[in-house]
Tab-separated table of C-alpha atoms and ligand atoms in Angstrom:
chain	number	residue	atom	x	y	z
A	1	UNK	CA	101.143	128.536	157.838
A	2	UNK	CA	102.152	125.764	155.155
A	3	UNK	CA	103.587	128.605	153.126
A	4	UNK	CA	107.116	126.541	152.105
A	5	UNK	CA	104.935	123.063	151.555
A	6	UNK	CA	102.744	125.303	149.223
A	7	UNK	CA	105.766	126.634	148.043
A	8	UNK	CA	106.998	123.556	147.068
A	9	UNK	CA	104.164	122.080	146.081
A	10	UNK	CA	103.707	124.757	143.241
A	11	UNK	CA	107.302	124.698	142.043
A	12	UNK	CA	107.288	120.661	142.337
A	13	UNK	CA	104.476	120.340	139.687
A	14	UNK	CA	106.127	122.607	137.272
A	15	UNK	CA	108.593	119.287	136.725
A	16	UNK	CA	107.384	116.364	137.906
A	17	UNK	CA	103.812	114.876	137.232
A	18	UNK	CA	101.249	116.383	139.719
A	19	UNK	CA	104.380	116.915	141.587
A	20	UNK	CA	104.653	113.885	143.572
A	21	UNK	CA	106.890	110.433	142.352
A	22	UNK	CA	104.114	108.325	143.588
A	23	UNK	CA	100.282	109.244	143.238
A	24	UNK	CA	98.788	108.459	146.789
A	25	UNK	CA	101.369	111.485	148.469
A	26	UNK	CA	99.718	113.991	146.003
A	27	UNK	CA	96.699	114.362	148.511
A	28	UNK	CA	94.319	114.330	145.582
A	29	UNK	CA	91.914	111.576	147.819
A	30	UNK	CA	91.747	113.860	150.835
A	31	UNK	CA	92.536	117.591	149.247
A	32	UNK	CA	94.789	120.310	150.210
A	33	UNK	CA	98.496	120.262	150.071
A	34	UNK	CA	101.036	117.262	150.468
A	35	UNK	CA	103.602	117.911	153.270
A	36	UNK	CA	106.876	117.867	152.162
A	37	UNK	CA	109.180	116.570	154.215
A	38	UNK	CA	112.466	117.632	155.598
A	39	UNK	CA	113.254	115.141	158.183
A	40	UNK	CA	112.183	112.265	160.495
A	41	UNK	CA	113.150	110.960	163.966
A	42	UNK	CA	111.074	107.702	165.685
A	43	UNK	CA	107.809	108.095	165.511
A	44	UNK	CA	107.972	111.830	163.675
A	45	UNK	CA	108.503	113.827	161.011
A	46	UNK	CA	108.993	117.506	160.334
A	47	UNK	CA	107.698	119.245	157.331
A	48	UNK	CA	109.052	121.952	155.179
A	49	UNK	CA	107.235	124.731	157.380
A	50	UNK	CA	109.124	123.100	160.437
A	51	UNK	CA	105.819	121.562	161.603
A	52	UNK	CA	106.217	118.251	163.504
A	53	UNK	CA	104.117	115.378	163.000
A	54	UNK	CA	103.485	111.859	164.809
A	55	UNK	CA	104.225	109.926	161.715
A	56	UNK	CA	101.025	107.146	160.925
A	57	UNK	CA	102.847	105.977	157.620
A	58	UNK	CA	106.308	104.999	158.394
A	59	UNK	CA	107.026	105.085	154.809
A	60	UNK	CA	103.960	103.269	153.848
A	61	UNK	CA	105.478	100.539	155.789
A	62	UNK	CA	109.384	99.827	156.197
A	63	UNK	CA	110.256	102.135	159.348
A	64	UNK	CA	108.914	99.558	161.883
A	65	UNK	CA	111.922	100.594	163.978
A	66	UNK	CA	110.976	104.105	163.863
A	67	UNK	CA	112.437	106.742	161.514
A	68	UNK	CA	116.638	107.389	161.291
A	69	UNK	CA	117.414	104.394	163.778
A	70	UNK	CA	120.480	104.714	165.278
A	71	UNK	CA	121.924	101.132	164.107
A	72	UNK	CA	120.094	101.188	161.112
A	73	UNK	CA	121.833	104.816	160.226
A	74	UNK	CA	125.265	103.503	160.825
A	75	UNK	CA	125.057	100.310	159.171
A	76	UNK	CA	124.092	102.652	156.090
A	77	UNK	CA	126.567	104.831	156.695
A	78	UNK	CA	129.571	102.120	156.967
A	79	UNK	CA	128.490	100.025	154.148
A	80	UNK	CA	128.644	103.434	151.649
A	81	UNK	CA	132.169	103.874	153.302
A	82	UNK	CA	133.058	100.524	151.461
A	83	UNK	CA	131.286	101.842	147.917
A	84	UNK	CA	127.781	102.373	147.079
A	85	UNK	CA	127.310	99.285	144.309
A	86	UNK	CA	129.353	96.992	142.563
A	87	UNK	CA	127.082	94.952	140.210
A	88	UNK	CA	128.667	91.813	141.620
A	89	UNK	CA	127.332	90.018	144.675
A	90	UNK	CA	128.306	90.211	148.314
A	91	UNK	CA	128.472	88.583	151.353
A	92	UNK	CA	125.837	90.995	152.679
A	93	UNK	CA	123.040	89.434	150.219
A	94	UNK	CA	124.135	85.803	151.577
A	95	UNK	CA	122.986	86.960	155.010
A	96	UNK	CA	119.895	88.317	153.575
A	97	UNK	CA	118.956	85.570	152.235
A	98	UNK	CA	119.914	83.255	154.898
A	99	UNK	CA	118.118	85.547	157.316
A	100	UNK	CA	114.857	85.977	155.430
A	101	UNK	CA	114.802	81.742	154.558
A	102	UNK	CA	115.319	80.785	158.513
A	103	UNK	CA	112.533	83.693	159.311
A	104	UNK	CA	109.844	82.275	156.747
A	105	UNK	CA	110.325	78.505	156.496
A	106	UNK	CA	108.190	78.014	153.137
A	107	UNK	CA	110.953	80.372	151.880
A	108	UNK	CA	113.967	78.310	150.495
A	109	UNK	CA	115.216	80.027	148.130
A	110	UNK	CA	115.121	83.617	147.199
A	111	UNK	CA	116.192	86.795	144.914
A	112	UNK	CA	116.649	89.927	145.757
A	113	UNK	CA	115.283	92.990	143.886
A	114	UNK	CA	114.707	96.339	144.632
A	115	UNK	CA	110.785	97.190	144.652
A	116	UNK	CA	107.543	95.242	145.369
A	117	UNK	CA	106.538	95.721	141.904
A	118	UNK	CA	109.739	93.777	140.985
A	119	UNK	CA	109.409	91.453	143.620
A	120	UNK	CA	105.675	90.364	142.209
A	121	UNK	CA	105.959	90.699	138.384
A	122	UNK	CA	108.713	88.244	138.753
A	123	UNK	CA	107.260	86.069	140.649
A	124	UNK	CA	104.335	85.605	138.306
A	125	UNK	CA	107.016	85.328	135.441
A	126	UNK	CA	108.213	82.569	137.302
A	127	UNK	CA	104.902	81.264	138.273
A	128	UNK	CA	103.431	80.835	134.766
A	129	UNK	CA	107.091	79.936	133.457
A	130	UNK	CA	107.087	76.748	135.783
A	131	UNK	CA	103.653	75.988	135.327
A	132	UNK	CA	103.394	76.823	131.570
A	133	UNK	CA	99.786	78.529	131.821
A	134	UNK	CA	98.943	81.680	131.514
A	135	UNK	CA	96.083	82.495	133.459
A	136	UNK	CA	96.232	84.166	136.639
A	137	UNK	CA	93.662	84.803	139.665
A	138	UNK	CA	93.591	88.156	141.718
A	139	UNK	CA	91.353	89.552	143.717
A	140	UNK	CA	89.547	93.086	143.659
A	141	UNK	CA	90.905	95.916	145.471
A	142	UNK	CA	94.437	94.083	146.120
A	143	UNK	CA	97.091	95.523	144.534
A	144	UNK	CA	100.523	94.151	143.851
A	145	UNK	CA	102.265	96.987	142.649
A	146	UNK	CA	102.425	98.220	138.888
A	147	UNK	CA	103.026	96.049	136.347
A	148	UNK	CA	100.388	95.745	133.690
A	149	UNK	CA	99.031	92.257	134.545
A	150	UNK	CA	98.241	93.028	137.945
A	151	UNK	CA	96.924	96.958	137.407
A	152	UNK	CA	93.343	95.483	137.268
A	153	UNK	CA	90.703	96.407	139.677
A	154	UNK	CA	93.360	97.040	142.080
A	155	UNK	CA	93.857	99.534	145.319
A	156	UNK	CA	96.467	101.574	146.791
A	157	UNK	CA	96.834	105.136	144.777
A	158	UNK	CA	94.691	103.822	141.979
A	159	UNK	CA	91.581	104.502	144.454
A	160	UNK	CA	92.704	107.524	145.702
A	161	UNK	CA	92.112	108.533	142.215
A	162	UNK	CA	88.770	106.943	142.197
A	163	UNK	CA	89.857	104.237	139.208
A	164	UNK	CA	90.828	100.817	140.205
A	165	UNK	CA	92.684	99.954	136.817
A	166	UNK	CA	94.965	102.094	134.795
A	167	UNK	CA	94.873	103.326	131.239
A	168	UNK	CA	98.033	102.191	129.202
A	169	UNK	CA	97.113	98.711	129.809
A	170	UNK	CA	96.401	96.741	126.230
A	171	UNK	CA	93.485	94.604	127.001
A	172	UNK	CA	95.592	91.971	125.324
A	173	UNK	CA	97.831	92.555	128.275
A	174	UNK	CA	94.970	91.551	130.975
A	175	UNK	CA	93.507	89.167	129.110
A	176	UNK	CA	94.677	86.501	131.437
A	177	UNK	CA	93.763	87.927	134.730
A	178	UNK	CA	90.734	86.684	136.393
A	179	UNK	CA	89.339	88.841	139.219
A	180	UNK	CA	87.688	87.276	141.634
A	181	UNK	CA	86.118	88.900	145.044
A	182	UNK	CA	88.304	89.424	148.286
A	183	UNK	CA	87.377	86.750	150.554
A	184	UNK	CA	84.622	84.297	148.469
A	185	UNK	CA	85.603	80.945	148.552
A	186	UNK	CA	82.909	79.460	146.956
A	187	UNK	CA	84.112	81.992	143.695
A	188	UNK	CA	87.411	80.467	143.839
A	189	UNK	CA	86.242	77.007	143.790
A	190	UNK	CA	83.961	77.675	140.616
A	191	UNK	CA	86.927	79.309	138.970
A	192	UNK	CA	88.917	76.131	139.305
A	193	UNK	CA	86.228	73.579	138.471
A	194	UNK	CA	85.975	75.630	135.228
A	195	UNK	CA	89.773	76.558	134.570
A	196	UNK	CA	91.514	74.572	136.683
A	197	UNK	CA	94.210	73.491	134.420
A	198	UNK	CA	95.247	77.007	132.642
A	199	UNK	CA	95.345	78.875	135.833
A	200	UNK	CA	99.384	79.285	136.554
A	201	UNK	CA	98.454	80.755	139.934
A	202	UNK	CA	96.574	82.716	142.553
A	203	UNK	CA	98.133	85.926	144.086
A	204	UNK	CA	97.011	87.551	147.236
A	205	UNK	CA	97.533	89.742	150.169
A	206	UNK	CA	96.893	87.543	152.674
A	207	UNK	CA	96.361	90.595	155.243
A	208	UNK	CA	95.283	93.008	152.292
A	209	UNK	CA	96.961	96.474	153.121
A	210	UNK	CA	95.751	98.485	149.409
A	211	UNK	CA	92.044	98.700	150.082
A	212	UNK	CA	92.687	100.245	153.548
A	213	UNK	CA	93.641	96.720	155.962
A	214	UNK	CA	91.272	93.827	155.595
A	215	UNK	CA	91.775	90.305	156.958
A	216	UNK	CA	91.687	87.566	154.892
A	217	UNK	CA	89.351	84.837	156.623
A	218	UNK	CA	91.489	81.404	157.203
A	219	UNK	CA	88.656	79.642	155.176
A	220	UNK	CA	89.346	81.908	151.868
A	221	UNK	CA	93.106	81.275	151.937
A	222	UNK	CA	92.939	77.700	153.154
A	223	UNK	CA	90.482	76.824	150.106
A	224	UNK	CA	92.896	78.601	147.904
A	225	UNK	CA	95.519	76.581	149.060
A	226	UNK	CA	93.437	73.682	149.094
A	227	UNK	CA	92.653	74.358	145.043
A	228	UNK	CA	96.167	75.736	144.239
A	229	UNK	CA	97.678	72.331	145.483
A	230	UNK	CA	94.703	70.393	143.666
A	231	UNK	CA	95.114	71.782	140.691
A	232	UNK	CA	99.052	72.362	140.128
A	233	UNK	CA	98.800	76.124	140.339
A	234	UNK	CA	101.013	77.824	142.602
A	235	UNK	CA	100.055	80.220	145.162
A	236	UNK	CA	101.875	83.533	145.916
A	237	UNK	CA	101.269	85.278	149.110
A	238	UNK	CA	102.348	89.202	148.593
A	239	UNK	CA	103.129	90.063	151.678
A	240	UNK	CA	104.988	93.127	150.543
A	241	UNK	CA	103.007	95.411	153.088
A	242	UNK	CA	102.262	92.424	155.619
A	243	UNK	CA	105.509	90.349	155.771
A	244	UNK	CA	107.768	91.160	159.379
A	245	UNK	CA	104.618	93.577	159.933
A	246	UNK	CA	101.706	91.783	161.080
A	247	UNK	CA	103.921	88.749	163.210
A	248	UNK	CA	107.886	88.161	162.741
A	249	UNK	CA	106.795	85.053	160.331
A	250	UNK	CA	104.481	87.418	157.858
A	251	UNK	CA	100.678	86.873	157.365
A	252	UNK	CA	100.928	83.270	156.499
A	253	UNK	CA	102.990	82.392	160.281
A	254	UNK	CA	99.881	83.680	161.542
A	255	UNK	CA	97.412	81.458	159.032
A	256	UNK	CA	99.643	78.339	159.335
A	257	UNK	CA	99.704	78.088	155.585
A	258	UNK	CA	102.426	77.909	153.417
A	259	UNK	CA	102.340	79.775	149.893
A	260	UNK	CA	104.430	78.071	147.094
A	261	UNK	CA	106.153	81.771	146.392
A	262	UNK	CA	106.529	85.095	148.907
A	263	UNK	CA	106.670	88.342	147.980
A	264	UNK	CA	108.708	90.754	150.550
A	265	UNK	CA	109.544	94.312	150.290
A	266	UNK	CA	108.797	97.948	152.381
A	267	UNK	CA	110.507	96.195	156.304
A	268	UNK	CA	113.205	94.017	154.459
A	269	UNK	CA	114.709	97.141	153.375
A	270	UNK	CA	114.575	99.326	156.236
A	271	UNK	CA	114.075	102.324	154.885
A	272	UNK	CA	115.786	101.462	151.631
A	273	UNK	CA	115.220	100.240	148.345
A	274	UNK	CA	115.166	96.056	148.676
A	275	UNK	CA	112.444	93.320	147.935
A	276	UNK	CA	112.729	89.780	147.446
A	277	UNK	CA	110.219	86.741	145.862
A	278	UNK	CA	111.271	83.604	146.847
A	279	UNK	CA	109.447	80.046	148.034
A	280	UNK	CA	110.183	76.373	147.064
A	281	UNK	CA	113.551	75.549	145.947
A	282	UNK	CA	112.498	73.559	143.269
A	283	UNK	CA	110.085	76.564	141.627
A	284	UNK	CA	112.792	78.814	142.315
A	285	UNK	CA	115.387	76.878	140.276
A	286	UNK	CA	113.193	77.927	137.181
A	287	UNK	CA	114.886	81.361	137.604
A	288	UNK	CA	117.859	82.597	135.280
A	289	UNK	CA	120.963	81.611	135.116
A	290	UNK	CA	119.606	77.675	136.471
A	291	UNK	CA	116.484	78.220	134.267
A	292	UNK	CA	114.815	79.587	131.432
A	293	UNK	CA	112.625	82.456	133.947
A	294	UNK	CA	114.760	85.508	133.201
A	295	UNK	CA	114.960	88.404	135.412
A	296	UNK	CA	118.120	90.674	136.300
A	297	UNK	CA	118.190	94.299	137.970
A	298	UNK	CA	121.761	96.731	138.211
A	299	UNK	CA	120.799	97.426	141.844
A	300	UNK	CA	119.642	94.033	143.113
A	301	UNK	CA	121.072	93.279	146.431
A	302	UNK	CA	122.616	96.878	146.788
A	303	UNK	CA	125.136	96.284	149.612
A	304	UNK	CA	123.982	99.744	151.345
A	305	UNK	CA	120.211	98.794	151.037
A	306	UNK	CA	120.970	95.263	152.211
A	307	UNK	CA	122.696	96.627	155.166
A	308	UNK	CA	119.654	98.675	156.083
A	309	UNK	CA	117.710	95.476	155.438
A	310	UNK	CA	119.853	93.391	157.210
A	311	UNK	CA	120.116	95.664	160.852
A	312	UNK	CA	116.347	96.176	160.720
A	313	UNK	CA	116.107	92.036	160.721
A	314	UNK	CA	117.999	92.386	163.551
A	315	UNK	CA	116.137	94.861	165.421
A	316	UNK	CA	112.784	93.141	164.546
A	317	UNK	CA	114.109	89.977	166.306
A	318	UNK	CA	114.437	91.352	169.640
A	319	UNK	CA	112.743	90.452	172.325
A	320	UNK	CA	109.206	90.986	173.107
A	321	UNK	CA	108.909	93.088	169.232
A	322	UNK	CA	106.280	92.124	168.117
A	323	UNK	CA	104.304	91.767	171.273
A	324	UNK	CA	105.059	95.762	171.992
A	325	UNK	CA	104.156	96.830	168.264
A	326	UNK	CA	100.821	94.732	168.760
A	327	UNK	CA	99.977	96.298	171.925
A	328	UNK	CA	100.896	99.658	171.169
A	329	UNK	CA	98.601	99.861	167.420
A	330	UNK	CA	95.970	97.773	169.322
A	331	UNK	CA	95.912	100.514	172.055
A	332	UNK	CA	95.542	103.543	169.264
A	333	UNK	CA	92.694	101.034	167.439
A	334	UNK	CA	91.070	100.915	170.511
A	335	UNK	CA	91.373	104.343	171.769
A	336	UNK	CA	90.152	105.711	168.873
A	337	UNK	CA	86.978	103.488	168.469
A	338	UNK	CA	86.303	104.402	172.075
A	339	UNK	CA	86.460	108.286	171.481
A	340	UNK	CA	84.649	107.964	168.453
A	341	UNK	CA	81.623	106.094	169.898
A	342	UNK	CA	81.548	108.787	172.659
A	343	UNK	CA	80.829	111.717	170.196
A	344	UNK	CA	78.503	109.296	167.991
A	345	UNK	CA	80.576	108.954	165.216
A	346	UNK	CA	79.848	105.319	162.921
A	347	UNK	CA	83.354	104.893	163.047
A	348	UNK	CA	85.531	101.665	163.843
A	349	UNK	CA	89.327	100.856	163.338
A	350	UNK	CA	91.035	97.099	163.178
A	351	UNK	CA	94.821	96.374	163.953
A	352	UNK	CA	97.228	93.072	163.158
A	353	UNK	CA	100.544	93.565	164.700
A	354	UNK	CA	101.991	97.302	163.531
A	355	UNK	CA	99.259	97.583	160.966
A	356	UNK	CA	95.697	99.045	161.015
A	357	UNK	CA	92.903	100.328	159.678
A	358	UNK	CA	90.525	103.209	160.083
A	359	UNK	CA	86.788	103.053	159.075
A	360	UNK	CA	84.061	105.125	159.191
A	361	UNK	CA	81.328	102.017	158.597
A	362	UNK	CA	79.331	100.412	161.319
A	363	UNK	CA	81.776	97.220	160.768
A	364	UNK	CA	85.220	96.386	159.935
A	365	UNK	CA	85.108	95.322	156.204
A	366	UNK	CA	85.911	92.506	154.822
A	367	UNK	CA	86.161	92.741	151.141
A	368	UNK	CA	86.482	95.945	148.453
A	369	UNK	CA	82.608	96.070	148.485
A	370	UNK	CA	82.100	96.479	152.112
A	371	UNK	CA	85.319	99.011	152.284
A	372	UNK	CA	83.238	100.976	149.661
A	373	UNK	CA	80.607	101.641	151.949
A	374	UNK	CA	83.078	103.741	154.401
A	375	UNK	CA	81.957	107.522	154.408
A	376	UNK	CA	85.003	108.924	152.519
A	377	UNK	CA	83.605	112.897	153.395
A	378	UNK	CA	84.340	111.669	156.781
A	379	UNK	CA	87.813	110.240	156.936
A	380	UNK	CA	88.971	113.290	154.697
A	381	UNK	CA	87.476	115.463	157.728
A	382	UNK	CA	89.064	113.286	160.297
A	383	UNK	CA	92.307	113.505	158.891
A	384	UNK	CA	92.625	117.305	158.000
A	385	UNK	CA	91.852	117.754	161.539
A	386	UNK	CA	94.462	115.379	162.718
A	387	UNK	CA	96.473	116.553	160.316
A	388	UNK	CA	96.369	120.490	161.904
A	389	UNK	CA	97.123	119.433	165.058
A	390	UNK	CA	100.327	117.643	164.269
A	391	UNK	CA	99.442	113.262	163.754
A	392	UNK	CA	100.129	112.444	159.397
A	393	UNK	CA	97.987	109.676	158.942
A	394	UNK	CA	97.887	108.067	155.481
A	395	UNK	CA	96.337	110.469	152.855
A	396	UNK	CA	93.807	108.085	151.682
A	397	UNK	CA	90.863	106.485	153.037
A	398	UNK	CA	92.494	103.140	151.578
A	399	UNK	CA	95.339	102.776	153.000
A	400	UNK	CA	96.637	101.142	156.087
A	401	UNK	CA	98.422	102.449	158.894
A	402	UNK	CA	101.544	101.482	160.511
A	403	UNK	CA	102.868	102.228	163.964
A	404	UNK	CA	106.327	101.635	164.378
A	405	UNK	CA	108.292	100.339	167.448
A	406	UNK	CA	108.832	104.182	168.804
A	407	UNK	CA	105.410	104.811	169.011
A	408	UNK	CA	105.561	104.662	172.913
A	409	UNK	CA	102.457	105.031	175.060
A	410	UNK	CA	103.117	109.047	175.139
A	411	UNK	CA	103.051	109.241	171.595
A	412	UNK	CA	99.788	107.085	171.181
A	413	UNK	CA	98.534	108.975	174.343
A	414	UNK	CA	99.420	112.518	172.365
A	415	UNK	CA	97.692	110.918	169.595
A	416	UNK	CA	94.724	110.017	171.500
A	417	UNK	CA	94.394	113.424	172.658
A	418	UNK	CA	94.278	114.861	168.998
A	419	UNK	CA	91.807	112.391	167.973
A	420	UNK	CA	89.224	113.333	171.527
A	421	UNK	CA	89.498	116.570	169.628
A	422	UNK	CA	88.733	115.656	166.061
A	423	UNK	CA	85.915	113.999	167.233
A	424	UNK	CA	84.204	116.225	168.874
A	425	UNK	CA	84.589	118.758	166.297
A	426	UNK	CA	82.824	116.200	163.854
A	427	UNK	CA	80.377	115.629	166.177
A	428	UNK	CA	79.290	119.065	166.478
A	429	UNK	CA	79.359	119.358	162.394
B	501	HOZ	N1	101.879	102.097	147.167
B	501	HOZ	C1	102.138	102.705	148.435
B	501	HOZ	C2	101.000	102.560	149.361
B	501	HOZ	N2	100.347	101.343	149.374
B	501	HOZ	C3	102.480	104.154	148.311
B	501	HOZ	C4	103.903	104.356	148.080
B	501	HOZ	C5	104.336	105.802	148.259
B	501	HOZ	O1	103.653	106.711	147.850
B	501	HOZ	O2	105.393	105.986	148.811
């Protein structure tokens, strides 16, 4: 049992930093040893010990279509016919772009890149380059990826490691980032009264995905619209995790408000490495070459990545998508409440469209305080004990989930079934 993934485990660590390329999969948050994984299909994956899995993560986000779809795999596999990258541009990243401007209207513009971490340190470059103010606003336990102006009081795999900002950060470097509290207003609108005119702008996930899923209330982001507008800061919605995941038209479709910048990554590439930032024409002609905002990446726009990208737009636009994924993660939210109320567990789980959350409070939380009070001891027990009877759910009380468009109701039924099981073992405890 788990002898290869131990295996691996052990030999990976001799070379690479606690032998995972990104800290969340090391399993540090919920012990024992990270799967390593040899192959995926729909809504599963197989480890290195050949043990199959119904897959919660969907690589942390972009396999909405399920794992190694069948168009997706042979757009892939005809665009690295034609080459693999040409460090000139293509007709592919036209379409992108097109694509992702008709599918979120307060989009006009926009420029490819290859990570979320790109996507939202540029778009704060450009945000305090077209503003000319430093200061920024963002709010505890959101995270926006890794560059040092944004590693503050953050989530994701800086909680799994118990620290929500990094060392390696100069203080100088943080200076001008204000962190205000997930869903308080009334903070927000005493920030502004006393800073109004140095703050260049307010980033946020508008469904926050890093601190395990909470929903931002319409009154938080409408006031920070309300301010951002007031006050000639610009507001970026990261809807790296959120965007094509909660509703075809992102988080703010679903708010009716309309950031001045978008962040995109994780569905927009399918499986592959693309991201994007892009918003109102005139903010985005600030950019390099029109304007002095520079920015530039080798394997922007990589015409394989985009063709993953651009076939998983596709598939996402189908018919009835989103009301499927919505019914299918609501079903495995509910279920799971259900079974956990019937063995007495404080447990309760939330879902927006393919996302959701676990938690084991008394209520679904609605800021980094609140998701503080979930009993950690249990979710590591719940998921070990999914875990050994075959569903991976994130390894990390702070993440989200994500069920992708495979996830049929025998796979959330098989799911179910597991869950009865882990329940009643906890119960008993
Ligand atoms: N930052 C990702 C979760 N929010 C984790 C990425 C990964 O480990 O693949």
């Amino acid at each position: 049992m788990n002898m290869r993934n131990t295996e691996l485990f052990e030999r990976a660590q001799l070379t690479t930093p606690g032998g995972v390329n990104s800290p969340v999969r090391a399993f540090r948050s919920v012990g024992g040893t990270p799967r390593f994984i040899t192959r995926a299909e729909g809504p599963y994956f197989w480890d290195a010990d050949n043990k199959k899995y119904i897959d919660y993560i969907g690589s942390w986000g972009p396999a909405i279509a399920g794992h190694a779809h069948p168009e997706v795999v042979h757009a892939v596999q005809v665009a690295a016919a034609r080459g693999l990258s040409f460090g000139a541009p293509t007709e592919g990243e036209i379409l992108m772009a097109e694509e992702i401007c008709k599918l979120m209207p307060s989009i006009e513009q926009v420029r490819l890149v290859s990570s979320g971490t790109e996507a939202t340190m540029s778009a704060l470059r450009l945000a305090r380059g077209a503003t000319g103010r430093d200061k920024i606003i963002k709010f505890e336990g959101c995270y926006h990826g890794h560059a040092d102006a944004l590693l503050v009081k953050a989530g994701s795999g800086l909680l799994t490691l118990g620290n929500p900002s990094s060392s390696g950060v100069p203080a100088d470097f943080t200076k001008h980032t204000l962190v205000l509290d997930y869903n308080n207003p009334q903070q927000l609108v005493d920030t502004f009264a006393a800073l109004g005119d140095q703050i260049a702008c307010v980033i946020v996930e508008p469904v926050a995905g890093n601190m395990n899923l909470i929903r931002a209330t319409p009154e938080f982001l409408q006031t920070m619209r309300e301010l951002c507008t007031r006050h000639g800061a610009i507001l970026i919605f990261d809807e790296v995790m959120c965007g094509f995941r909660v509703a075809l038209g992102g988080a703010q479709s679903i708010y009716q408000i309309k950031p001045d910048i978008t962040a995109l990554g994780k569905v927009i590439g399918g499986g592959l490495p693309v991201a994007a930032f892009g918003g109102r024409a005139d903010l985005m002609a600030h950019m390099a070459p029109l304007g002095g905002v520079y920015q530039a990446g080798t394997l922007s726009g990589n015409p394989v990545a985009v063709a993953a990208g651009l076939t998983t737009l596709k598939l996402i636009q189908a018919d009835g998508f989103y009301d499927k994924l919505s019914t299918q993660t609501a079903k495995l939210a509910n279920g799971l409440t259900r079974l956990a109320k019937e063995n007495n567990i404080r447990f309760c789980a939330d879902s927006i469209g393919g996302m959701f959350g676990l938690y084991f409070t008394g209520h679904v939380p609605d800021s980094y305080a609140a998701m503080m009070l979930s009993e950690k001891e249990k979710f590591n027990q719940f998921f070990h004990l999914m875990l050994d009877r075959g569903v991976y759910l994130a390894p990390s009380a702070f993440e989200a989930g994500f069920v992708s468009a495979q996830h049929d109701d025998a796979v959330i039924a098989a799911t179910l079934q597991c869950a009865e099981q882990a329940f009643a073992e906890m119960g008993q405890r």
